[in-house]
Amino acid sequence: DKNDQSTVKAAVIGGGLIMVGALQACYLAKRGFQVDLYEGRQDIRTVEEAKGRSINLALSVRGRAALHHVGLEEEITAAGIPMRARRIHNRAGGLHNQPYDKDGQAIFSVSRRNLNEKLLTKAESFPNVKLHFQHRLVRADLDKGELQFTTSSGDTVTATHDITFGADGAYSAMRRELMRGNRINFSQEYIPHGYMELKIPPTEDGGFAMLPNFLHIWPRDEFMMIALPNQDHTFTGTLFVPFAIFEKVQERGEDGVIEFFTKNFPDAIPLIGEESLKNTFMSTKALPMVSVKCYPYHRKDKAVLMGDAAHAMVPFYGQGMNCGFEDCVVLDEILNKHNNNFKTALPEFSQVRSPDAQAMCDLALYNYVEMRHLVNSKLFMLNKKIDDFLYWLLPKSYMPLYNMVTFSRIRYSIVISKWKQQKKFVRFCLISALFALPMIAGTGYWQRSNLSGHRRFNF
Ligand code: FAD
């Protein structure tokens, strides 16, 4: 019976260290399904130091909307630190701010660990959710709903489910199983840059070493560093540099590290501390970043991919998690529309969500150029001023790209087409103004209107 959710056995793969799976488990539990969440790693709540990707993340409107549905938005944002502007550090140590939004809207720097712990505890609070840690999916017969896991003791466990949600990240085993024998388009792209995290400790009196309500950026054209604030008054700096440069610097040893920083990020050396900088750089490997696109996301009414498993993206727009969380909202809305009928709902999810996520993957690649290079340019700053002015003048029909991505839930694919239209509109206005000004000057209208005291807005 399609309408009796309590008989539907759903499996969610992935939900330990990170989170789209844990959130999806909550969404399914709210629909009344019997949910089993399988995670390859240990329960993060029982592990002292969690290994993995970035320590903090930027949470914005899409992610917040998804958390709101399970009652976690306030708790998570209250524990986060609002960032209202980019704070640009130039090579000479000069600083300037670029606000994200004219009305002061903020993105939130949240702790990955806290977010994941809260999501797992939330999922566990539903009587119809069971969590299985150290269960790594190795094989699946998706049509039969048979999932095979290995556990920490090396045993093999098999479970059968009516439907499986694959949220097991960029290197997804579920995606591999889904692609077996199915016509799935798939592409992945590694960028030539890697990333490394560098900790900026609090000052001696325990305060923040830089202003906290900013996303700090050191744009250096070919590469960059960013830093996000943490609750404990530290910052997590992330250096994004081509692997070839990482290798060169590391080959030259500790002197090479200090030389590289003195040349490119001199003001960051006292913030990180010379010793810590040398130690981290010499003992850590830079990590890769990959962009993944695929279509469709589903197999019949049996399986569907979500989060990074469906659409990994480079981290430069701070949207990977936000987009993954939004998947849960979009799928939920589609399931409502189809009255929980997976046979019709899953194809619609693939059709709606894949072009949007692919658009976001492209925007994330674009934003890397904006962050490391364009923010340095005068033309970019002028464009931003025009953007902000038009947004102020026409708030209902004009919105800067960053605001559409970060502070709205406009579909990502529509964001790109609106952005292109807006760029054309700005170009048209600028060209018209260039032609109109000499003509107005030639008619003497400008002088006449000056005489009559109507200096502004007469043309
Ligand atoms: P993952 O986070 O990869 O989680 C997958 C889970 O599945 C893991 O717990 C893993 O152990 C488990 N798993 C894997 N294989 C198996 C298996 N075979 N069986 C069982 N379990 C399995 N996003 C933002 O929105 N804002 C940011 O500011 C931001 N900053 C970032 C900075 C960096 C440096 C990076 C690399 C990413 C950043 N992201 C950011 C992106 C964000 O981290 C990801 O988009 C998000 O973690 C995706 O979540 P996920 O649950 O889909 O996948």
Coordinates of C-alpha atoms and ligand atoms in Angstrom, one line a residue:
D1 CA 0.0 0.0 0.0
K2 CA 1.7 3.2 -1.2
N3 CA -0.1 5.3 1.4
D4 CA 1.0 3.3 4.4
Q5 CA 4.4 4.7 4.9
S6 CA 5.1 2.7 8.1
T7 CA 5.5 -0.4 5.9
V8 CA 8.1 1.2 3.6
K9 CA 11.7 0.2 4.6
A10 CA 14.1 2.9 3.5
A11 CA 17.9 2.7 3.7
V12 CA 20.1 5.8 3.7
I13 CA 23.8 5.3 3.0
G14 CA 26.2 7.9 4.5
G15 CA 25.6 10.1 7.5
G16 CA 28.6 9.8 9.8
L17 CA 31.2 12.4 9.5
I18 CA 29.1 14.6 7.3
M19 CA 25.5 15.1 7.0
V20 CA 23.2 15.0 4.0
G21 CA 22.4 11.4 4.9
A22 CA 21.6 12.2 8.5
L23 CA 19.3 15.0 7.4
Q24 CA 17.6 12.8 4.8
A25 CA 17.0 10.2 7.5
C26 CA 15.1 12.9 9.5
Y27 CA 13.0 13.9 6.5
L28 CA 12.1 10.2 5.8
A29 CA 11.3 9.6 9.5
K30 CA 8.9 12.5 9.4
R31 CA 7.1 10.9 6.5
G32 CA 6.7 7.8 8.7
F33 CA 9.0 5.4 6.9
Q34 CA 11.1 2.8 8.7
V35 CA 14.6 4.2 8.2
D36 CA 18.0 2.5 8.6
L37 CA 21.0 4.9 8.3
Y38 CA 24.3 3.1 7.4
E39 CA 27.6 4.9 7.9
G40 CA 31.0 3.5 7.1
R41 CA 32.8 5.4 9.9
Q42 CA 32.4 5.4 13.7
D43 CA 29.8 7.5 15.4
I44 CA 31.4 11.0 15.4
R45 CA 29.9 11.6 18.8
T46 CA 32.1 8.9 20.3
V47 CA 35.3 10.0 18.5
E48 CA 37.7 12.5 20.1
E49 CA 39.2 13.9 17.0
A50 CA 37.3 13.5 13.7
K51 CA 39.4 13.2 10.7
G52 CA 38.1 14.6 7.4
R53 CA 37.4 17.7 5.5
S54 CA 37.1 21.3 6.6
I55 CA 36.5 22.1 10.3
N56 CA 33.9 24.8 9.6
L57 CA 31.5 25.6 6.8
A58 CA 29.5 28.5 5.5
L59 CA 25.8 27.9 6.0
S60 CA 23.4 30.0 4.0
V61 CA 19.7 30.3 3.2
R62 CA 19.2 27.0 1.3
G63 CA 20.8 25.0 4.1
R64 CA 18.9 26.9 6.7
A65 CA 15.6 26.3 5.0
A66 CA 16.3 22.6 5.1
L67 CA 17.3 22.6 8.7
H68 CA 14.2 24.6 9.6
H69 CA 12.0 21.7 8.5
V70 CA 13.5 19.4 11.2
G71 CA 13.5 22.2 13.8
L72 CA 17.3 22.7 13.9
E73 CA 17.8 26.0 12.1
E74 CA 17.9 28.2 15.2
E75 CA 20.1 26.0 17.3
I76 CA 22.6 25.7 14.5
T77 CA 22.7 29.4 13.5
A78 CA 22.9 30.4 17.2
A79 CA 26.0 28.3 17.5
G80 CA 27.5 29.8 14.3
I81 CA 29.2 33.1 13.7
P82 CA 27.6 35.4 11.2
M83 CA 29.8 36.7 8.4
R84 CA 28.4 39.8 6.7
A85 CA 31.2 40.7 4.3
R86 CA 34.4 39.6 2.6
R87 CA 37.4 41.2 4.2
I88 CA 40.1 41.4 1.6
H89 CA 43.8 41.3 2.7
N90 CA 46.1 42.6 0.0
R91 CA 49.7 41.7 -0.4
A92 CA 50.9 44.8 1.4
G93 CA 48.7 44.1 4.4
G94 CA 46.0 46.6 3.4
L95 CA 42.4 45.7 4.2
H96 CA 39.0 46.5 2.8
N97 CA 35.5 45.1 3.1
Q98 CA 33.0 43.9 0.5
P99 CA 29.6 43.4 2.1
Y100 CA 27.6 40.4 0.9
D101 CA 24.2 42.2 1.0
K102 CA 22.9 45.7 1.2
D103 CA 20.5 44.7 4.0
G104 CA 23.3 43.1 6.1
Q105 CA 22.2 39.5 5.6
A106 CA 24.9 37.1 6.7
I107 CA 26.2 33.6 6.0
F108 CA 27.1 31.6 9.1
S109 CA 30.4 29.9 9.9
V110 CA 29.3 26.7 11.6
S111 CA 31.2 23.8 13.1
R112 CA 31.0 20.7 10.9
R113 CA 31.3 18.5 13.9
N114 CA 28.5 20.3 15.9
L115 CA 26.2 20.2 12.9
N116 CA 26.8 16.5 12.3
E117 CA 26.4 15.6 16.0
K118 CA 23.1 17.6 16.2
L119 CA 21.8 15.9 13.0
L120 CA 22.6 12.4 14.2
T121 CA 21.0 13.1 17.6
K122 CA 18.0 14.4 15.8
A123 CA 17.8 11.4 13.6
E124 CA 18.1 9.1 16.6
S125 CA 15.3 10.9 18.4
F126 CA 12.8 9.4 15.9
P127 CA 11.5 6.0 17.0
N128 CA 11.4 4.8 13.4
V129 CA 15.2 5.5 12.7
K130 CA 18.0 3.0 13.4
L131 CA 21.6 4.1 13.1
H132 CA 24.2 1.6 12.0
F133 CA 27.8 2.8 12.3
Q134 CA 30.9 1.1 10.8
H135 CA 28.7 -0.4 8.1
R136 CA 30.4 0.2 4.8
L137 CA 28.4 -0.5 1.6
V138 CA 30.4 -2.7 -0.7
R139 CA 27.8 -4.1 -3.1
A140 CA 24.1 -3.7 -3.9
D141 CA 21.5 -5.4 -6.0
L142 CA 19.3 -2.3 -6.2
D143 CA 16.4 -3.9 -8.1
K144 CA 16.1 -6.5 -5.3
G145 CA 16.9 -3.9 -2.7
E146 CA 19.7 -6.0 -1.3
L147 CA 22.6 -4.1 0.3
Q148 CA 25.8 -5.7 1.4
F149 CA 28.0 -4.1 4.1
T150 CA 31.3 -4.9 5.7
T151 CA 31.5 -4.0 9.4
S152 CA 34.5 -3.0 11.6
S153 CA 35.0 -6.7 12.6
G154 CA 35.3 -7.6 8.9
D155 CA 31.9 -9.4 8.8
T156 CA 29.6 -9.1 5.9
V157 CA 26.0 -8.1 6.6
T158 CA 23.2 -8.1 4.1
A159 CA 20.0 -6.1 4.5
T160 CA 16.9 -5.7 2.3
H161 CA 15.1 -2.4 1.7
D162 CA 12.3 -1.1 -0.5
I163 CA 14.3 2.0 -1.4
T164 CA 17.8 3.2 -0.9
F165 CA 19.0 6.8 -0.7
G166 CA 22.7 7.2 -1.6
A167 CA 24.3 10.1 0.3
D168 CA 27.8 8.6 0.6
G169 CA 29.8 11.5 -0.8
A170 CA 31.8 12.4 -3.9
Y171 CA 33.4 8.9 -4.2
S172 CA 30.0 7.2 -3.7
A173 CA 29.8 3.4 -3.7
M174 CA 26.1 3.8 -4.3
R175 CA 26.7 5.8 -7.5
R176 CA 29.1 3.0 -8.7
E177 CA 26.4 0.4 -8.0
L178 CA 23.7 2.6 -9.7
M179 CA 25.9 3.0 -12.8
R180 CA 26.4 -0.8 -13.1
G181 CA 24.4 -1.7 -16.2
N182 CA 22.4 1.5 -16.3
R183 CA 22.6 4.4 -18.7
I184 CA 23.9 7.1 -16.4
N185 CA 25.8 10.1 -17.7
F186 CA 28.7 10.8 -15.5
S187 CA 31.6 13.2 -15.5
Q188 CA 34.2 14.2 -13.0
E189 CA 36.8 16.9 -13.0
Y190 CA 39.7 17.5 -10.6
I191 CA 41.0 21.1 -10.5
P192 CA 44.8 21.6 -10.5
H193 CA 44.5 23.1 -7.0
G194 CA 44.7 21.4 -3.6
Y195 CA 43.8 22.7 -0.2
M196 CA 45.4 22.7 3.2
E197 CA 44.0 23.9 6.5
L198 CA 46.0 26.2 8.8
K199 CA 44.8 27.1 12.3
I200 CA 44.9 30.7 13.5
P201 CA 44.9 30.6 17.3
P202 CA 43.3 33.3 19.6
T203 CA 45.3 36.2 20.8
E204 CA 47.2 36.0 24.2
D205 CA 44.2 37.4 26.0
G206 CA 41.9 34.9 24.4
G207 CA 40.3 37.1 21.8
F208 CA 39.9 36.7 18.0
A209 CA 43.1 37.5 16.1
M210 CA 41.1 39.2 13.4
L211 CA 37.6 40.7 13.2
P212 CA 35.3 37.7 13.5
N213 CA 32.2 38.7 11.5
F214 CA 33.9 38.4 8.1
L215 CA 35.0 35.8 5.7
H216 CA 38.7 36.8 5.3
I217 CA 40.3 36.4 1.9
W218 CA 43.8 36.8 0.7
P219 CA 43.3 36.8 -3.1
R220 CA 46.6 36.3 -5.1
D221 CA 45.3 35.8 -8.6
E222 CA 46.6 32.3 -9.2
F223 CA 45.8 31.1 -5.7
M224 CA 44.3 32.3 -2.4
M225 CA 43.8 31.8 1.3
I226 CA 40.6 32.2 3.2
A227 CA 39.8 32.1 7.0
L228 CA 36.5 31.5 8.8
P229 CA 35.9 32.2 12.5
N230 CA 35.2 29.5 15.1
Q231 CA 33.3 29.6 18.4
D232 CA 36.5 29.0 20.3
H233 CA 38.0 32.3 19.0
T234 CA 40.2 30.5 16.5
F235 CA 40.0 30.9 12.8
T236 CA 40.4 28.0 10.3
G237 CA 42.5 29.2 7.4
T238 CA 42.4 27.3 4.2
L239 CA 45.1 27.7 1.6
F240 CA 44.1 26.9 -2.0
V241 CA 47.1 26.5 -4.2
P242 CA 48.0 24.5 -7.4
F243 CA 49.5 21.1 -6.4
A244 CA 52.6 22.0 -8.4
I245 CA 53.3 25.0 -6.1
F246 CA 52.6 23.0 -2.9
E247 CA 55.1 20.4 -4.0
K248 CA 57.7 23.0 -4.9
V249 CA 57.4 24.8 -1.5
Q250 CA 57.5 21.5 0.4
E251 CA 60.5 20.4 -1.5
R252 CA 62.4 23.5 -0.3
G253 CA 61.6 22.6 3.3
E254 CA 60.8 25.0 6.2
D255 CA 62.7 27.9 4.6
G256 CA 60.6 27.5 1.5
V257 CA 57.4 27.7 3.5
I258 CA 58.4 31.0 5.2
E259 CA 59.7 32.4 1.9
F260 CA 56.4 31.6 0.2
F261 CA 54.3 33.2 3.0
T262 CA 56.6 36.2 3.3
K263 CA 56.1 36.9 -0.4
N264 CA 52.4 36.2 -0.6
F265 CA 50.7 36.3 2.8
P266 CA 53.1 38.3 5.1
D267 CA 50.3 39.4 7.5
A268 CA 49.3 35.8 8.0
I269 CA 52.6 34.7 9.4
P270 CA 52.2 36.2 12.9
L271 CA 48.5 35.2 12.9
I272 CA 49.3 31.5 12.3
G273 CA 52.7 31.5 14.1
E274 CA 55.9 30.7 12.3
E275 CA 56.4 27.3 14.0
S276 CA 52.9 26.1 13.5
L277 CA 53.0 27.2 9.9
K278 CA 56.2 25.2 9.2
N279 CA 54.9 22.2 11.1
T280 CA 51.6 22.0 9.4
F281 CA 53.0 22.7 6.0
M282 CA 55.7 20.0 6.3
S283 CA 53.5 17.3 7.9
T284 CA 50.3 17.7 5.8
K285 CA 49.4 16.7 2.3
A286 CA 47.3 19.1 0.2
L287 CA 43.9 17.5 -0.5
P288 CA 42.2 17.4 -3.9
M289 CA 38.9 19.0 -5.0
V290 CA 36.6 17.3 -7.5
S291 CA 33.5 18.4 -9.4
V292 CA 31.1 15.5 -10.2
K293 CA 28.0 15.7 -12.4
C294 CA 25.6 12.9 -13.3
Y295 CA 22.2 12.2 -14.7
P296 CA 19.8 10.6 -13.8
Y297 CA 20.1 10.3 -10.1
H298 CA 17.7 7.4 -9.7
R299 CA 17.0 3.7 -10.6
K300 CA 13.3 2.9 -11.1
D301 CA 11.6 3.3 -7.7
K302 CA 14.5 1.6 -6.0
A303 CA 17.4 4.0 -5.5
V304 CA 18.3 7.6 -5.7
L305 CA 21.5 9.7 -5.1
M306 CA 21.7 12.9 -3.1
G307 CA 24.3 15.4 -1.8
D308 CA 27.9 15.0 -3.0
A309 CA 27.2 11.5 -4.3
A310 CA 25.0 13.1 -7.0
H311 CA 26.8 16.5 -7.4
A312 CA 30.1 17.1 -5.8
M313 CA 31.4 20.6 -6.4
V314 CA 34.5 22.6 -5.7
P315 CA 34.0 24.6 -2.4
F316 CA 34.4 28.2 -3.6
Y317 CA 30.7 29.2 -3.4
G318 CA 30.2 27.5 0.0
Q319 CA 27.3 25.6 -1.5
G320 CA 28.1 21.9 -1.4
M321 CA 26.4 21.2 1.8
N322 CA 23.8 23.8 1.3
C323 CA 22.9 22.3 -2.1
G324 CA 22.9 18.8 -0.6
F325 CA 20.6 19.9 2.2
E326 CA 18.3 21.6 -0.3
D327 CA 18.1 18.2 -2.1
C328 CA 16.2 16.9 0.9
V329 CA 13.7 19.8 0.7
V330 CA 13.2 19.4 -3.1
L331 CA 12.7 15.6 -2.8
D332 CA 10.3 16.1 0.1
E333 CA 8.2 18.6 -2.0
I334 CA 8.2 16.2 -4.9
L335 CA 7.2 13.2 -2.7
N336 CA 4.3 15.4 -1.3
K337 CA 3.2 16.1 -4.9
H338 CA 3.3 12.4 -5.8
N339 CA 1.8 11.1 -2.6
N340 CA 5.0 9.1 -1.8
N341 CA 4.9 7.2 -5.1
F342 CA 8.6 6.7 -5.8
K343 CA 7.9 5.4 -9.3
T344 CA 6.8 8.9 -10.5
A345 CA 8.6 11.0 -7.9
L346 CA 12.2 9.8 -8.5
P347 CA 12.3 10.6 -12.2
E348 CA 10.9 14.0 -11.5
F349 CA 13.6 14.5 -8.8
S350 CA 16.3 13.6 -11.4
Q351 CA 14.8 15.9 -14.0
V352 CA 14.4 18.9 -11.7
R353 CA 17.5 18.6 -9.6
S354 CA 20.3 17.4 -11.9
P355 CA 20.3 20.6 -14.1
D356 CA 20.2 22.7 -11.0
A357 CA 23.1 21.0 -9.3
Q358 CA 25.1 21.0 -12.5
A359 CA 24.5 24.7 -12.7
M360 CA 25.8 25.1 -9.2
C361 CA 28.9 23.0 -10.0
D362 CA 29.6 25.5 -12.8
L363 CA 29.0 28.5 -10.6
A364 CA 31.4 27.1 -8.0
L365 CA 34.1 26.9 -10.5
Y366 CA 33.4 30.5 -11.7
N367 CA 33.5 31.7 -8.1
Y368 CA 37.1 30.4 -7.7
V369 CA 38.2 32.9 -10.3
E370 CA 36.1 35.7 -8.7
M371 CA 37.6 35.0 -5.2
R372 CA 41.2 34.6 -6.0
H373 CA 41.4 37.1 -8.9
L374 CA 38.5 39.3 -9.8
V375 CA 38.0 40.8 -6.3
N376 CA 41.4 42.5 -6.9
S377 CA 40.2 44.2 -10.0
K378 CA 38.8 47.8 -10.3
L379 CA 36.4 46.7 -13.0
F380 CA 35.0 44.1 -10.7
M381 CA 34.5 46.6 -8.0
L382 CA 32.8 49.0 -10.4
N383 CA 30.5 46.2 -11.6
K384 CA 29.7 45.3 -8.0
K385 CA 28.7 49.0 -7.3
I386 CA 26.4 49.0 -10.4
D387 CA 25.0 45.6 -9.2
D388 CA 24.3 47.0 -5.8
F389 CA 22.8 50.2 -7.2
L390 CA 20.4 48.3 -9.5
Y391 CA 19.4 45.9 -6.7
W392 CA 18.6 49.0 -4.6
L393 CA 16.7 50.6 -7.5
L394 CA 14.9 47.5 -8.7
P395 CA 14.8 45.1 -5.8
K396 CA 11.9 43.0 -7.3
S397 CA 13.5 42.4 -10.7
Y398 CA 17.3 42.7 -10.2
M399 CA 19.4 40.7 -7.8
P400 CA 23.2 40.3 -7.8
L401 CA 24.5 36.8 -8.5
Y402 CA 25.9 36.2 -5.0
N403 CA 22.5 37.1 -3.4
M404 CA 20.6 34.8 -5.8
V405 CA 22.9 31.8 -4.9
T406 CA 23.4 32.5 -1.2
F407 CA 20.3 34.4 0.1
S408 CA 17.5 33.0 -2.1
R409 CA 16.1 29.7 -3.1
I410 CA 15.8 30.5 -6.7
R411 CA 16.6 27.4 -8.7
Y412 CA 20.4 27.4 -9.5
S413 CA 19.7 26.9 -13.3
I414 CA 17.4 30.0 -13.2
V415 CA 20.1 31.8 -11.3
I416 CA 22.5 31.4 -14.2
S417 CA 19.9 32.5 -16.9
K418 CA 18.9 35.5 -14.8
W419 CA 22.5 36.4 -14.2
K420 CA 23.2 36.3 -18.0
Q421 CA 20.1 38.5 -18.7
Q422 CA 21.1 41.0 -16.0
K423 CA 24.7 41.2 -17.4
K424 CA 23.2 42.0 -20.9
F425 CA 20.9 44.7 -19.2
V426 CA 23.9 46.4 -17.5
R427 CA 25.9 46.4 -20.7
F428 CA 22.9 47.9 -22.5
C429 CA 22.5 50.6 -19.9
L430 CA 26.2 51.4 -19.9
I431 CA 26.4 51.6 -23.7
S432 CA 23.2 53.8 -23.8
A433 CA 24.6 56.1 -21.2
L434 CA 27.9 56.4 -23.2
F435 CA 25.9 57.4 -26.3
A436 CA 23.4 59.6 -24.5
L437 CA 25.8 61.7 -22.5
P438 CA 27.5 63.5 -25.5
M439 CA 24.1 64.0 -27.1
I440 CA 22.7 65.5 -24.0
A441 CA 25.8 67.7 -23.5
G442 CA 25.5 68.8 -27.2
T443 CA 21.9 70.0 -26.8
G444 CA 22.8 72.3 -23.9
Y445 CA 20.1 70.6 -21.9
W446 CA 22.6 69.8 -19.2
Q447 CA 23.6 73.4 -18.8
R448 CA 20.0 74.7 -18.9
S449 CA 18.9 72.2 -16.3
N450 CA 21.8 73.2 -14.1
L451 CA 20.7 76.9 -14.4
S452 CA 17.2 76.0 -13.4
G453 CA 18.5 74.3 -10.3
H454 CA 17.5 70.8 -11.3
R455 CA 20.9 69.4 -11.3
R456 CA 20.2 65.7 -11.0
F457 CA 18.1 63.1 -12.7
N458 CA 17.0 65.4 -15.6
F459 CA 17.9 62.8 -18.2
Ligands
FAD1 P1 30.0 13.6 2.5 O1 30.2 14.8 3.4 O2 31.2 13.1 1.7 O3 29.5 12.4 3.5 C1 29.4 11.1 3.0 C2 29.4 10.1 4.2 O4 29.2 8.8 3.7 C3 30.6 10.1 5.0 O5 30.3 10.2 6.4 C4 31.3 8.8 4.7 O6 32.0 8.2 5.7 C5 30.1 7.9 4.3 N1 30.4 6.9 3.3 C6 31.2 7.0 2.2 N2 31.2 5.8 1.6 C7 30.4 4.9 2.3 C8 30.0 3.6 2.1 N3 30.5 2.8 1.1 N4 29.2 3.0 3.0 C9 28.7 3.7 4.1 N5 29.1 5.0 4.3 C10 29.9 5.6 3.4 N6 29.8 23.3 1.7 C11 29.1 24.3 2.1 O7 27.9 24.3 1.9 N7 29.7 25.4 2.7 C12 31.0 25.5 2.9 O8 31.5 26.4 3.4 C13 31.8 24.4 2.4 N8 33.2 24.4 2.6 C14 33.9 23.3 2.1 C15 35.3 23.4 2.3 C16 36.1 22.4 1.8 C17 37.6 22.5 1.9 C18 35.5 21.2 1.2 C19 36.3 20.1 0.7 C20 34.1 21.1 1.1 C21 33.3 22.2 1.5 N9 31.9 22.2 1.4 C22 31.1 23.2 1.8 C23 31.2 21.0 0.7 C24 30.7 20.1 1.8 O9 31.7 19.6 2.6 C25 30.0 18.9 1.1 O10 29.2 19.3 0.0 C26 29.2 18.1 2.1 O11 30.0 17.6 3.1 C27 28.5 16.9 1.3 O12 27.8 16.1 2.3 P2 27.4 14.6 1.9 O13 26.7 14.2 3.1 O14 26.7 14.6 0.6 O15 28.8 13.8 1.6

